[in-house]
mmCIF file of C-alpha atoms and ligand atoms in Angstrom:
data_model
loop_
_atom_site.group_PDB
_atom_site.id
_atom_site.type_symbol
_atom_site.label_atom_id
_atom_site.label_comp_id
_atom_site.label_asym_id
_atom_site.label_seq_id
_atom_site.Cartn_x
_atom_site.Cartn_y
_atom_site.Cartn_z
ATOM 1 C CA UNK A 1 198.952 1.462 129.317
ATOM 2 C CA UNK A 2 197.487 2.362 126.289
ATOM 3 C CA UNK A 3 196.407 1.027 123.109
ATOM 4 C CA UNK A 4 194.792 1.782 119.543
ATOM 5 C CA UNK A 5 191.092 3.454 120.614
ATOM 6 C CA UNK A 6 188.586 0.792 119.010
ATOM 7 C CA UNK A 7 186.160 2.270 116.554
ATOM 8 C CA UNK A 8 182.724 1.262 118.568
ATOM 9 C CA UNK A 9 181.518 0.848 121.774
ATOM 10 C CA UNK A 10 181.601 -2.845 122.718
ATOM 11 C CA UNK A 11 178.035 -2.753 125.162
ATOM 12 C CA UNK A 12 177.134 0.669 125.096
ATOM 13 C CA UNK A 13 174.065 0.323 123.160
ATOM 14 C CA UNK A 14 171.227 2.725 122.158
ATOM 15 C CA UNK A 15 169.567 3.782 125.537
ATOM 16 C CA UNK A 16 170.374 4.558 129.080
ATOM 17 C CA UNK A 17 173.220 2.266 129.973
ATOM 18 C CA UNK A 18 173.126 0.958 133.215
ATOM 19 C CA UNK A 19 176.838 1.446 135.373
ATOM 20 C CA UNK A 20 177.324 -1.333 137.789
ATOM 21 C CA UNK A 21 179.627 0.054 141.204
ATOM 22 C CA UNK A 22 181.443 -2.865 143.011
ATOM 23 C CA UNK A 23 182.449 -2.577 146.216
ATOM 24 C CA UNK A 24 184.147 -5.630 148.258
ATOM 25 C CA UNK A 25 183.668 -4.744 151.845
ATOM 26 C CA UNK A 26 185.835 -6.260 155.263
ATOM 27 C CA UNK A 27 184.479 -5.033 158.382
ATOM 28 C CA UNK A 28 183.871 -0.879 156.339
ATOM 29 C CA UNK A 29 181.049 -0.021 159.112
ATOM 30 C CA UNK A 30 183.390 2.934 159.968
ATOM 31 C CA UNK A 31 182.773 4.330 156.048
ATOM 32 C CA UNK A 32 180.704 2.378 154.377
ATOM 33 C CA UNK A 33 177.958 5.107 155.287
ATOM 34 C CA UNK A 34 180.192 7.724 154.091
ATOM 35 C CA UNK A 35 181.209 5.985 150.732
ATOM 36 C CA UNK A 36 177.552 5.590 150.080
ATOM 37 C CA UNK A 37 176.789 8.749 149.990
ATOM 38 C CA UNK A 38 179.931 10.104 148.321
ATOM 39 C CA UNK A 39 179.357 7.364 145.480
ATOM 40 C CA UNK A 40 175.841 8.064 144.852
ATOM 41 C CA UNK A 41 176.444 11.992 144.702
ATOM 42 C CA UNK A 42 178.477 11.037 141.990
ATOM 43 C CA UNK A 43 176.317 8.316 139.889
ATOM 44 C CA UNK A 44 173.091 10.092 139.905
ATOM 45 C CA UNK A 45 175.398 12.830 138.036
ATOM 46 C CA UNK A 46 176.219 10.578 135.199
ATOM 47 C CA UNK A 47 174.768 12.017 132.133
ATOM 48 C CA UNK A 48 172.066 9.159 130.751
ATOM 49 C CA UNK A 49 172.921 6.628 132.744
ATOM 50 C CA UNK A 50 171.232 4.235 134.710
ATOM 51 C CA UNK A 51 173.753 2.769 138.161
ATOM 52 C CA UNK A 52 173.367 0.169 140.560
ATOM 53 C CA UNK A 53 175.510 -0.728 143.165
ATOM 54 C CA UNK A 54 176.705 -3.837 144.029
ATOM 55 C CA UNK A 55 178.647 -3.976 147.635
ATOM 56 C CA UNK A 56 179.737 -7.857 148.431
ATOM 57 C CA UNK A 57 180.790 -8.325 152.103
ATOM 58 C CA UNK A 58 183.512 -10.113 152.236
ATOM 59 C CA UNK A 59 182.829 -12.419 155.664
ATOM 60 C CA UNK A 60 182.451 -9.289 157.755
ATOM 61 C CA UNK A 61 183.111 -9.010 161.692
ATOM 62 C CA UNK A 62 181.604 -6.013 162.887
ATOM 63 C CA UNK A 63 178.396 -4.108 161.497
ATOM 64 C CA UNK A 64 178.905 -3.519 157.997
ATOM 65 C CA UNK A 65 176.174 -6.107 156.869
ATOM 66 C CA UNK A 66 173.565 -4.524 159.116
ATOM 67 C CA UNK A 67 174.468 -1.237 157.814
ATOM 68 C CA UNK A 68 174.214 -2.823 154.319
ATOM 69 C CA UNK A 69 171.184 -3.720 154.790
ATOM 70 C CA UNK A 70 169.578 -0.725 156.226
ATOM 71 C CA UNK A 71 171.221 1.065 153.190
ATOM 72 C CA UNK A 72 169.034 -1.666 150.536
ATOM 73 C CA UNK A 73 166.239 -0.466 152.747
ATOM 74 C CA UNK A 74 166.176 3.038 151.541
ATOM 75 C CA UNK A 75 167.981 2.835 148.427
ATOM 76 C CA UNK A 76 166.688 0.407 145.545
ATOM 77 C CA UNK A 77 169.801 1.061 143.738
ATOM 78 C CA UNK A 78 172.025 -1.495 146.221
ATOM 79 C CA UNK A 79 171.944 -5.220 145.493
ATOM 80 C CA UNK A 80 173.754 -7.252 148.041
ATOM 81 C CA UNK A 81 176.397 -9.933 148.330
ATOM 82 C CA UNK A 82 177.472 -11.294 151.691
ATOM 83 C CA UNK A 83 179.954 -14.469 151.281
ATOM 84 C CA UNK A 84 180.139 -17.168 154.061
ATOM 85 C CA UNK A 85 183.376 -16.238 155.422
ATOM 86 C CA UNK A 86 186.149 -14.090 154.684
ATOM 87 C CA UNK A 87 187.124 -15.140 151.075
ATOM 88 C CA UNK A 88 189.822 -12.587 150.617
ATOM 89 C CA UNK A 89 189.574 -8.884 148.350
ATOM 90 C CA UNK A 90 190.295 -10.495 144.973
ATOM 91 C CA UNK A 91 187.057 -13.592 145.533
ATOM 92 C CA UNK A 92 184.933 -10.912 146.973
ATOM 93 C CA UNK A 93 185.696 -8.408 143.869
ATOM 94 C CA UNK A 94 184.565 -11.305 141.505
ATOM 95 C CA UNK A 95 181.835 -12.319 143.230
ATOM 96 C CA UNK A 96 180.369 -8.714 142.573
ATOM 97 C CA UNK A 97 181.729 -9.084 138.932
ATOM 98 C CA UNK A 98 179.450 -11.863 138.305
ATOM 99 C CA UNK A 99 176.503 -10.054 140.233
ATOM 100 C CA UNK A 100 176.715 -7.027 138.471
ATOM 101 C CA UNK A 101 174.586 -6.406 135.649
ATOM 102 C CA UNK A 102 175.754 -3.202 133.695
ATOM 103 C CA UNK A 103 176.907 -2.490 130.525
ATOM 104 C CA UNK A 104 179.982 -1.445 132.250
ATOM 105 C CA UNK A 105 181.467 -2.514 135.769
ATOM 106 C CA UNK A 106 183.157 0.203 137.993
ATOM 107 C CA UNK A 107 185.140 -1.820 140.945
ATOM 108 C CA UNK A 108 186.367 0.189 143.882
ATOM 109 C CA UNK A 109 187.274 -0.198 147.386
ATOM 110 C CA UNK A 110 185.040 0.793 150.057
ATOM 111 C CA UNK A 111 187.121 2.928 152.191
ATOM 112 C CA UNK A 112 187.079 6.160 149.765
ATOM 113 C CA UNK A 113 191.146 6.121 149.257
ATOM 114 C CA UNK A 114 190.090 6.007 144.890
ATOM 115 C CA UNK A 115 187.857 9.287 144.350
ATOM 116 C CA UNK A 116 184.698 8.012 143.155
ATOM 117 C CA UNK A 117 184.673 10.999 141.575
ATOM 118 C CA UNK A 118 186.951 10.052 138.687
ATOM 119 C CA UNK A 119 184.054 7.606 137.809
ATOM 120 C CA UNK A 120 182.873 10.240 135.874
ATOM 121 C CA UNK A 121 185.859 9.899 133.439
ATOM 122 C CA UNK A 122 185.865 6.518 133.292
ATOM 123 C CA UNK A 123 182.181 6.557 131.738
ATOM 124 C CA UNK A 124 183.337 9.410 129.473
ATOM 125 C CA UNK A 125 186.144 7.109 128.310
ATOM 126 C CA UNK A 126 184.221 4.281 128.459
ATOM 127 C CA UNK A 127 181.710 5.964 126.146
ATOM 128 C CA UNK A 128 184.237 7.060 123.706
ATOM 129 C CA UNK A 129 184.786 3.511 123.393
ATOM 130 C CA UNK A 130 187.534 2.113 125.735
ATOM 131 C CA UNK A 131 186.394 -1.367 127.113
ATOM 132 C CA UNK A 132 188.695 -0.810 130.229
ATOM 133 C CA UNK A 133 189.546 2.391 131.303
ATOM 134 C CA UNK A 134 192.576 1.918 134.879
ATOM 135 C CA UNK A 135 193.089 4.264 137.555
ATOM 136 C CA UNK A 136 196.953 4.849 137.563
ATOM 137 C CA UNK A 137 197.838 5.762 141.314
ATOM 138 C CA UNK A 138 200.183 8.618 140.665
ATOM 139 C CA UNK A 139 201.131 8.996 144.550
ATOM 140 C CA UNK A 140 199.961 7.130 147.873
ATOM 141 C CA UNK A 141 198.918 9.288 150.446
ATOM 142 C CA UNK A 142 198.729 8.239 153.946
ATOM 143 C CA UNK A 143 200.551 4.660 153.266
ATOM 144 C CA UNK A 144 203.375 3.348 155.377
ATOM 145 C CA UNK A 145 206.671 3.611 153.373
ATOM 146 C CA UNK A 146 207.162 0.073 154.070
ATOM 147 C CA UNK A 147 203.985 -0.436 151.958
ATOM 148 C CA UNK A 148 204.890 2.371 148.975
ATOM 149 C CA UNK A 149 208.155 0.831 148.427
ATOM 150 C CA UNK A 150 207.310 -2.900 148.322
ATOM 151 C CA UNK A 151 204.727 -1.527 146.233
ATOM 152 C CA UNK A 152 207.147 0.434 143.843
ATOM 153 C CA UNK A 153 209.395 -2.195 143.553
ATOM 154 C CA UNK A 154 206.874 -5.316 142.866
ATOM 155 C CA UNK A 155 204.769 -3.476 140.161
ATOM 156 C CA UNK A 156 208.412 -2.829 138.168
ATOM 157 C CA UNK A 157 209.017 -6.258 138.814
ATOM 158 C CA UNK A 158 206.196 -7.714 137.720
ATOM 159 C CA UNK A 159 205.899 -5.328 134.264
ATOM 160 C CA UNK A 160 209.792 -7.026 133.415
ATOM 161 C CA UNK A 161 208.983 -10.716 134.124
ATOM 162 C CA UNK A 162 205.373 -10.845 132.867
ATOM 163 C CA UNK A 163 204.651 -12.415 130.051
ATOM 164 C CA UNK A 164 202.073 -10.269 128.949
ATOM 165 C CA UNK A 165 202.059 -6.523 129.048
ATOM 166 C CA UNK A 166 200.920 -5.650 132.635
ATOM 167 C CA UNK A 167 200.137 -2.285 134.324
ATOM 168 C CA UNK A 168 202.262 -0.293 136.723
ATOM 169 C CA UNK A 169 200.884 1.094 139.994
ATOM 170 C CA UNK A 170 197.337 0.094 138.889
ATOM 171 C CA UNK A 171 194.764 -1.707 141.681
ATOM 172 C CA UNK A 172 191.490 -2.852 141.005
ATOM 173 C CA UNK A 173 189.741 0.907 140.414
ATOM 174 C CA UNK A 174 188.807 0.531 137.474
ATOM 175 C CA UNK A 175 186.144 0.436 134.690
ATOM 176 C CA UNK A 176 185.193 -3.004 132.999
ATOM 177 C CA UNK A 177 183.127 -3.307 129.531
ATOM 178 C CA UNK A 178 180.576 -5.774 129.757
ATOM 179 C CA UNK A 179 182.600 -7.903 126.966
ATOM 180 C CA UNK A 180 185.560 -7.702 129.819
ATOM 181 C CA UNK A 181 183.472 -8.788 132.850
ATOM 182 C CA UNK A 182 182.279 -11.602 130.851
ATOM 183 C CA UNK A 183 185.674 -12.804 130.211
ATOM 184 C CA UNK A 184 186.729 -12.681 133.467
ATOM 185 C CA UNK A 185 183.898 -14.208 135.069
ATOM 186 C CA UNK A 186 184.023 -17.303 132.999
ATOM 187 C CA UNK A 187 187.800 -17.785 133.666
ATOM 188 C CA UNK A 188 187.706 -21.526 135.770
ATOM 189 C CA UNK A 189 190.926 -20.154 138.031
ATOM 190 C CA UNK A 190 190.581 -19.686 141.700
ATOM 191 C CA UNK A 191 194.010 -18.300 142.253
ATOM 192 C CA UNK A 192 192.964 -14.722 141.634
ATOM 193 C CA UNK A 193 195.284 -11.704 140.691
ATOM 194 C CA UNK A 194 192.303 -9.780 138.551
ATOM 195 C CA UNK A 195 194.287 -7.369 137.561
ATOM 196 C CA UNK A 196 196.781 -9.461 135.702
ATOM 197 C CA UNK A 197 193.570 -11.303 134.432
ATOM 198 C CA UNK A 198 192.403 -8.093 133.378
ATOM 199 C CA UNK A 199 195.688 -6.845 131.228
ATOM 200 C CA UNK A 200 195.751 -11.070 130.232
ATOM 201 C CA UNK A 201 192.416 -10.758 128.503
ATOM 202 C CA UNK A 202 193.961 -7.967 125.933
ATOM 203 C CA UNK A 203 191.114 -5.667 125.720
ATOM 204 C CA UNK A 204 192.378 -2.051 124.855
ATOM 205 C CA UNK A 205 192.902 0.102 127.454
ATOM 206 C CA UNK A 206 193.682 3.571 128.579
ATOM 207 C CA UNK A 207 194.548 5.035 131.620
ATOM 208 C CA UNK A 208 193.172 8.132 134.258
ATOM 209 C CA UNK A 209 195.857 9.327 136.540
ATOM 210 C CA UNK A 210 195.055 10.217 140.891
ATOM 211 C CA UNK A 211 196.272 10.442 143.569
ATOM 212 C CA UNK A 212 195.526 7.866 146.324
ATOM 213 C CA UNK A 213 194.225 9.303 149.543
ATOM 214 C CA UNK A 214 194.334 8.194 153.294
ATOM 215 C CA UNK A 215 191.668 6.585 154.889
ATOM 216 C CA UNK A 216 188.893 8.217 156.533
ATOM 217 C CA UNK A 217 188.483 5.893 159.037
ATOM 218 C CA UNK A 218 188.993 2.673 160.088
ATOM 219 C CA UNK A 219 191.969 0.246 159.320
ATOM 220 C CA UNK A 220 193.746 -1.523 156.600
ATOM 221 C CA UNK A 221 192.342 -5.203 155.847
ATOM 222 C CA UNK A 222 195.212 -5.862 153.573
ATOM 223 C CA UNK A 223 197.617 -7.541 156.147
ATOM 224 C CA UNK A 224 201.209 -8.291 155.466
ATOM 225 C CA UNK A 225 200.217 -11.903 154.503
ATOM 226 C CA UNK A 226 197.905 -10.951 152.724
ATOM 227 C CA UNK A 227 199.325 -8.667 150.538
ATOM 228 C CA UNK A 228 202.732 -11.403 150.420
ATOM 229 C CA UNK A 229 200.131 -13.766 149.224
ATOM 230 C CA UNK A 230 198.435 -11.483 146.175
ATOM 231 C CA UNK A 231 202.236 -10.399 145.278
ATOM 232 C CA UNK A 232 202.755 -14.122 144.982
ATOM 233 C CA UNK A 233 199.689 -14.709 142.942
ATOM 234 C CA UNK A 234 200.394 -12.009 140.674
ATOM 235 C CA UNK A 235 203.997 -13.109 140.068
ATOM 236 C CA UNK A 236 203.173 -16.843 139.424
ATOM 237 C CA UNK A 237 200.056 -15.811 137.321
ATOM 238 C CA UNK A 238 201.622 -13.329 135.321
ATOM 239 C CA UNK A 239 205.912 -14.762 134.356
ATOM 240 C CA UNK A 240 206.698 -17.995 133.779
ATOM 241 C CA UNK A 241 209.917 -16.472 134.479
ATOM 242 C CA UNK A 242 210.071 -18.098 138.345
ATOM 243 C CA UNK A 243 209.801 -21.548 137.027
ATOM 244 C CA UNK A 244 212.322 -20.921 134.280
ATOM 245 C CA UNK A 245 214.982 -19.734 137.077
ATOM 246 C CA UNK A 246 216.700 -23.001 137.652
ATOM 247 C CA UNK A 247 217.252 -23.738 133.592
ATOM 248 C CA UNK A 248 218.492 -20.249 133.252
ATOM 249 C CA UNK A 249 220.952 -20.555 136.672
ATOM 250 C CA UNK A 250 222.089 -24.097 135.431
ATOM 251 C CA UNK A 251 222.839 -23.368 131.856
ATOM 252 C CA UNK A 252 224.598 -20.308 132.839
ATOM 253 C CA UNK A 253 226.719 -22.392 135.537
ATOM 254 C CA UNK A 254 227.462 -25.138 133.103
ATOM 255 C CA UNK A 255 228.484 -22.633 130.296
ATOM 256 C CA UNK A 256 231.095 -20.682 133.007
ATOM 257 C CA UNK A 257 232.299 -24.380 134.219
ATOM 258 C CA UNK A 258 233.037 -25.443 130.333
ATOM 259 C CA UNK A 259 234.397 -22.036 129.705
ATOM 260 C CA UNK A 260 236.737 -22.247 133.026
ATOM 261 C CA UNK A 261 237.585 -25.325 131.984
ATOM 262 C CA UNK A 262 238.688 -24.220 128.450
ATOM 263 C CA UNK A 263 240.657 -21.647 129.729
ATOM 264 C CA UNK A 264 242.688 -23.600 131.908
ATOM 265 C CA UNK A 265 243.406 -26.804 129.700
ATOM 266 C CA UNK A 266 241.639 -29.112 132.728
ATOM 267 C CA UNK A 267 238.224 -29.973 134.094
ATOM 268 C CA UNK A 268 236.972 -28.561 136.800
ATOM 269 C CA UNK A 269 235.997 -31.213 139.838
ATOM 270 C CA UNK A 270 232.498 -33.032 139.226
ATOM 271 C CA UNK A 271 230.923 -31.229 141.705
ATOM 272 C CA UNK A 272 230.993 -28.322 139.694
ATOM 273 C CA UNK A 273 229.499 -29.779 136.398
ATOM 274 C CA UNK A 274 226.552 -31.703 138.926
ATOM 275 C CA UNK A 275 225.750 -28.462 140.248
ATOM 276 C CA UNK A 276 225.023 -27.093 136.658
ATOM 277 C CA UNK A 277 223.212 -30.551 135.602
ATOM 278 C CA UNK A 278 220.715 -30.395 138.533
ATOM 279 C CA UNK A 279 219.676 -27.524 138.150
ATOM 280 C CA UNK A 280 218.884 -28.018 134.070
ATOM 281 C CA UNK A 281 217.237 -30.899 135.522
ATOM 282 C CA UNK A 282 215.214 -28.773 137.755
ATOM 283 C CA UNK A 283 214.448 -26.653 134.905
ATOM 284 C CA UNK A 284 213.137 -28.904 132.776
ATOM 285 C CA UNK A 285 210.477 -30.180 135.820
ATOM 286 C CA UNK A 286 209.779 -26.184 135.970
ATOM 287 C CA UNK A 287 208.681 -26.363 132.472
ATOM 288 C CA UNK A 288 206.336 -29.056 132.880
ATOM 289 C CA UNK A 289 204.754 -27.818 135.886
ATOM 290 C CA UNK A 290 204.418 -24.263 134.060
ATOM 291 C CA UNK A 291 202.325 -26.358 131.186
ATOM 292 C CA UNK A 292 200.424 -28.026 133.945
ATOM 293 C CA UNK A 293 200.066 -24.734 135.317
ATOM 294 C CA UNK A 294 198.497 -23.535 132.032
ATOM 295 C CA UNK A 295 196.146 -26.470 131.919
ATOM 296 C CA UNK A 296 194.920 -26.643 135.123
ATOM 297 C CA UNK A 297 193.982 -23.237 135.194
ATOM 298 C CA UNK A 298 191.495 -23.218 132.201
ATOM 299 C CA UNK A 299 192.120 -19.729 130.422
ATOM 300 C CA UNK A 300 191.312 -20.289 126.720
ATOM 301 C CA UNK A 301 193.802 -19.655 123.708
ATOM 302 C CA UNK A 302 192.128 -16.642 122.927
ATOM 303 C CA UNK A 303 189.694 -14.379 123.396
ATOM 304 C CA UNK A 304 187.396 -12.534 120.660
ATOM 305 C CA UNK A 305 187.441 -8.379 120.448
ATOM 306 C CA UNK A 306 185.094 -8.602 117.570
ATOM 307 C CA UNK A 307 182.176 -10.709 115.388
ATOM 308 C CA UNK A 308 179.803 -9.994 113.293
ATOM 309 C CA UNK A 309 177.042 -12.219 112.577
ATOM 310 C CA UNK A 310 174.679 -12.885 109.284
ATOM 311 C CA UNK A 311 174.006 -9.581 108.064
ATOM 312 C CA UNK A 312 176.868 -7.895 109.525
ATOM 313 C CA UNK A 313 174.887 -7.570 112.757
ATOM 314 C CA UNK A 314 177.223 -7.392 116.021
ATOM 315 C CA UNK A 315 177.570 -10.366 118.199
ATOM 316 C CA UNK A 316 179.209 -10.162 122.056
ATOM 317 C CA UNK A 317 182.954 -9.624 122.121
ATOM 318 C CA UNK A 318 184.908 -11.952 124.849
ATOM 319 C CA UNK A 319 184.320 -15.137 125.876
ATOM 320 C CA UNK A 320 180.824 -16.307 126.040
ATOM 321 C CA UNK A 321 178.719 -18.911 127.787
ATOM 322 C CA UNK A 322 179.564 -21.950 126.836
ATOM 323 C CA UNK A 323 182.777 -20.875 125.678
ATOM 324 C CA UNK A 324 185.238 -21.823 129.223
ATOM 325 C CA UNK A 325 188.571 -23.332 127.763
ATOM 326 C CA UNK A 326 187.254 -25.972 126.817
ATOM 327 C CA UNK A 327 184.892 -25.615 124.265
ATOM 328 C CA UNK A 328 187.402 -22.636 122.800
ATOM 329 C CA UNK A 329 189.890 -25.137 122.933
HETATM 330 N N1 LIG B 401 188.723 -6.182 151.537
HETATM 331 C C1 LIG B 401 187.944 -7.312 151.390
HETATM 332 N N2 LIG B 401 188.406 -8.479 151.915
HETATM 333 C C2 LIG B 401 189.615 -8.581 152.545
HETATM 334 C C3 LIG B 401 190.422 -7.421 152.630
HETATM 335 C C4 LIG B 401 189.948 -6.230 152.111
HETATM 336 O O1 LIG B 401 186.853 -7.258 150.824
HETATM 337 O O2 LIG B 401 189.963 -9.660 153.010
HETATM 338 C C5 LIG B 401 188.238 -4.920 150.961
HETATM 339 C C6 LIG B 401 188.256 -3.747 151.939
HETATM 340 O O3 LIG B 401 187.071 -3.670 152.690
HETATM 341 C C7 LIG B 401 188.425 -2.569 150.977
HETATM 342 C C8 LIG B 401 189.280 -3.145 149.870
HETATM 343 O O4 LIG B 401 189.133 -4.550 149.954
HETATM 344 O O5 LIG B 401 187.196 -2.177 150.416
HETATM 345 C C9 LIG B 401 190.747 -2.784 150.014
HETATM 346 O O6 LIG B 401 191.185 -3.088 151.315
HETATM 347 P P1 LIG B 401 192.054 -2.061 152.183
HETATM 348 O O7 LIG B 401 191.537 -0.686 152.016
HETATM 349 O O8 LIG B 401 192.109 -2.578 153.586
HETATM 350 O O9 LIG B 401 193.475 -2.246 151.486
HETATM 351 P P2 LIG B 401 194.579 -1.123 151.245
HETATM 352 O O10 LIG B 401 193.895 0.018 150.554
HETATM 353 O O11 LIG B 401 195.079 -0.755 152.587
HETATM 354 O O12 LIG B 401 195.586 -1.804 150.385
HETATM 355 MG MG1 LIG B 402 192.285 0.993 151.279
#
């Protein structure tokens, strides 16, 4: 997805920027070497930047924290996260969102199947002033077809019911503007689907194409429920459509009853008009809970792409501190 290039970089000020790297880890000791090294290869590359690395470990079981550790030892570029228990992939990739310092945030998984070497064109884009610059996965190698067809089918899904342009076959590789991360890491919600959050926030964005690759090594963390349960995030954080399903189904239903009935000069039987009635009932409950929904969660109205201050001078784009729904309220 795509939209009109904005004239100026948002934090990309005079200087070296400095290019945060998250990486939420589950039991990676099998990689997490590997990825490492393949990731720093890559970042000490960047022309005139400065890079950190931010790895969060997600409630490991096995070694990955020890091998984190050992790899802070030597390296002065790694900061650290490790979270009580295991929080999940979205909680851990915020966690490093609000730990990371750069001007702009890189978050990829820690198992190599995103190239870090397309991070390269993410700065490049990033520098020509995209705020959030999304790795489209043009093809899934190595995946079950269980998983590329559920996969297929829910991002198409979820693009027609949202109710905000969303982006298709998109995961959470990707490149995050300061202005972005600070948005997202003020949003109150706990339910996490980031990269509906992401799209939600508005910031323009562009697109580099790949091609996902198999895993080196070790196995997939994202179990069936777990992946059931982000699907389900994502749908109920992105449409209002679910909630709206019984008005729709019960208007419909009472339309065809009055139009059957119309047709044949008689009512239908009652049960056929209650039918129709309960479920406008039920529809109108969905539309309160959606606007509890809406409250509860905390997003503001709006968020800010750009100020400028006395004197024309810039002031930070997105949401700032201070600024949580309910001071933009
Ligand atoms: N992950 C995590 N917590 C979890 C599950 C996964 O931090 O509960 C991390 C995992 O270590 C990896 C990324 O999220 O870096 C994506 O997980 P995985 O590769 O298992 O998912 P898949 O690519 O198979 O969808
Ligand atoms: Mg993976």
């Amino acid at each position: 997805m795509s939209a009109t290039r904005p004239s100026a970089h948002l934090s990309a000020g005079a200087g070296r920027p400095l290019v945060s790297v998250v990486v939420p880890c589950f039991d990676e000791e099998a990689v997490i070497r590997g990825t490492h090294r393949r990731l720093s290869a890559v970042l000490r590359r960047l022309p005139e930047c400065e890079y950190e690395v931010v790895y969060v470990d997600d409630g490991s079981r096995d070694g990955t924290w020890d091998r984190l550790t050992a790899l802070a030892g030597t390296d002065a570029r790694v900061r650290l996260v490790r979270l009580t228990r295991n929080f999940g992939h979205q909680p851990a990739v915020l966690a490093g969102l609000r730990e990371a310092a750069g001007d702009a945030v890189v978050t990829i998984d820690a198992d190599l199947q995103d190239p870090p070497e397309l991070i390269a064109d993410m700065v490049e884009r990033w520098r020509a002033g995209w705020p959030v610059v999304t790795a489209r996965r043009t093809g899934r190698q190595g995946e079950s077809r269980f998983k590329t067809t559920t996969a297929l089918v829910f991002y198409r899904l979820l693009a027609a019911v949202a109710d905000h342009p969303v982006g298709v076959d998109t995961g959470d590789f990707r490149l995050l503007d300061r202005a972005v991360v600070r948005t997202l890491a003020l949003l109150p919600e706990c339910e996490l689907y980031l990269r509906g959050s992401v799209c939600w926030t508005g910031f323009p964005e562009t697109s580099l194409e790949y091609g996902r690759l198999p895993r080196p090594a070790g196995r997939t963390k994202y179990t069936l429920r777990k992946m059931a349960g982000l699907s389900r995030r994502g749908l109920l954080a992105c449409s209002s459509a679910p909630a709206r399903v019984p008005a729709v189904v019960g208007l419909t239903w009472l339309g065809g009853t009055a139009m059957t009935s119309a047709v044949r000069r008689r009512p239908l039987p009652l049960a056929a008009w209650t039918f129709g009635c309960e479920a406008v009932l039920l529809g109108v409950l969905g539309e309160y809970l959606l606007l509890v929904h809406r409250e509860v969660r905390g997003r503001p109205p709006y968020v800010v792409l750009q100020r400028t201050g006395a004197g024309g001078g810039a002031v930070p784009a997105g949401l700032v501190t201070g600024e949580t729904a309910g001071s933009a309220r």
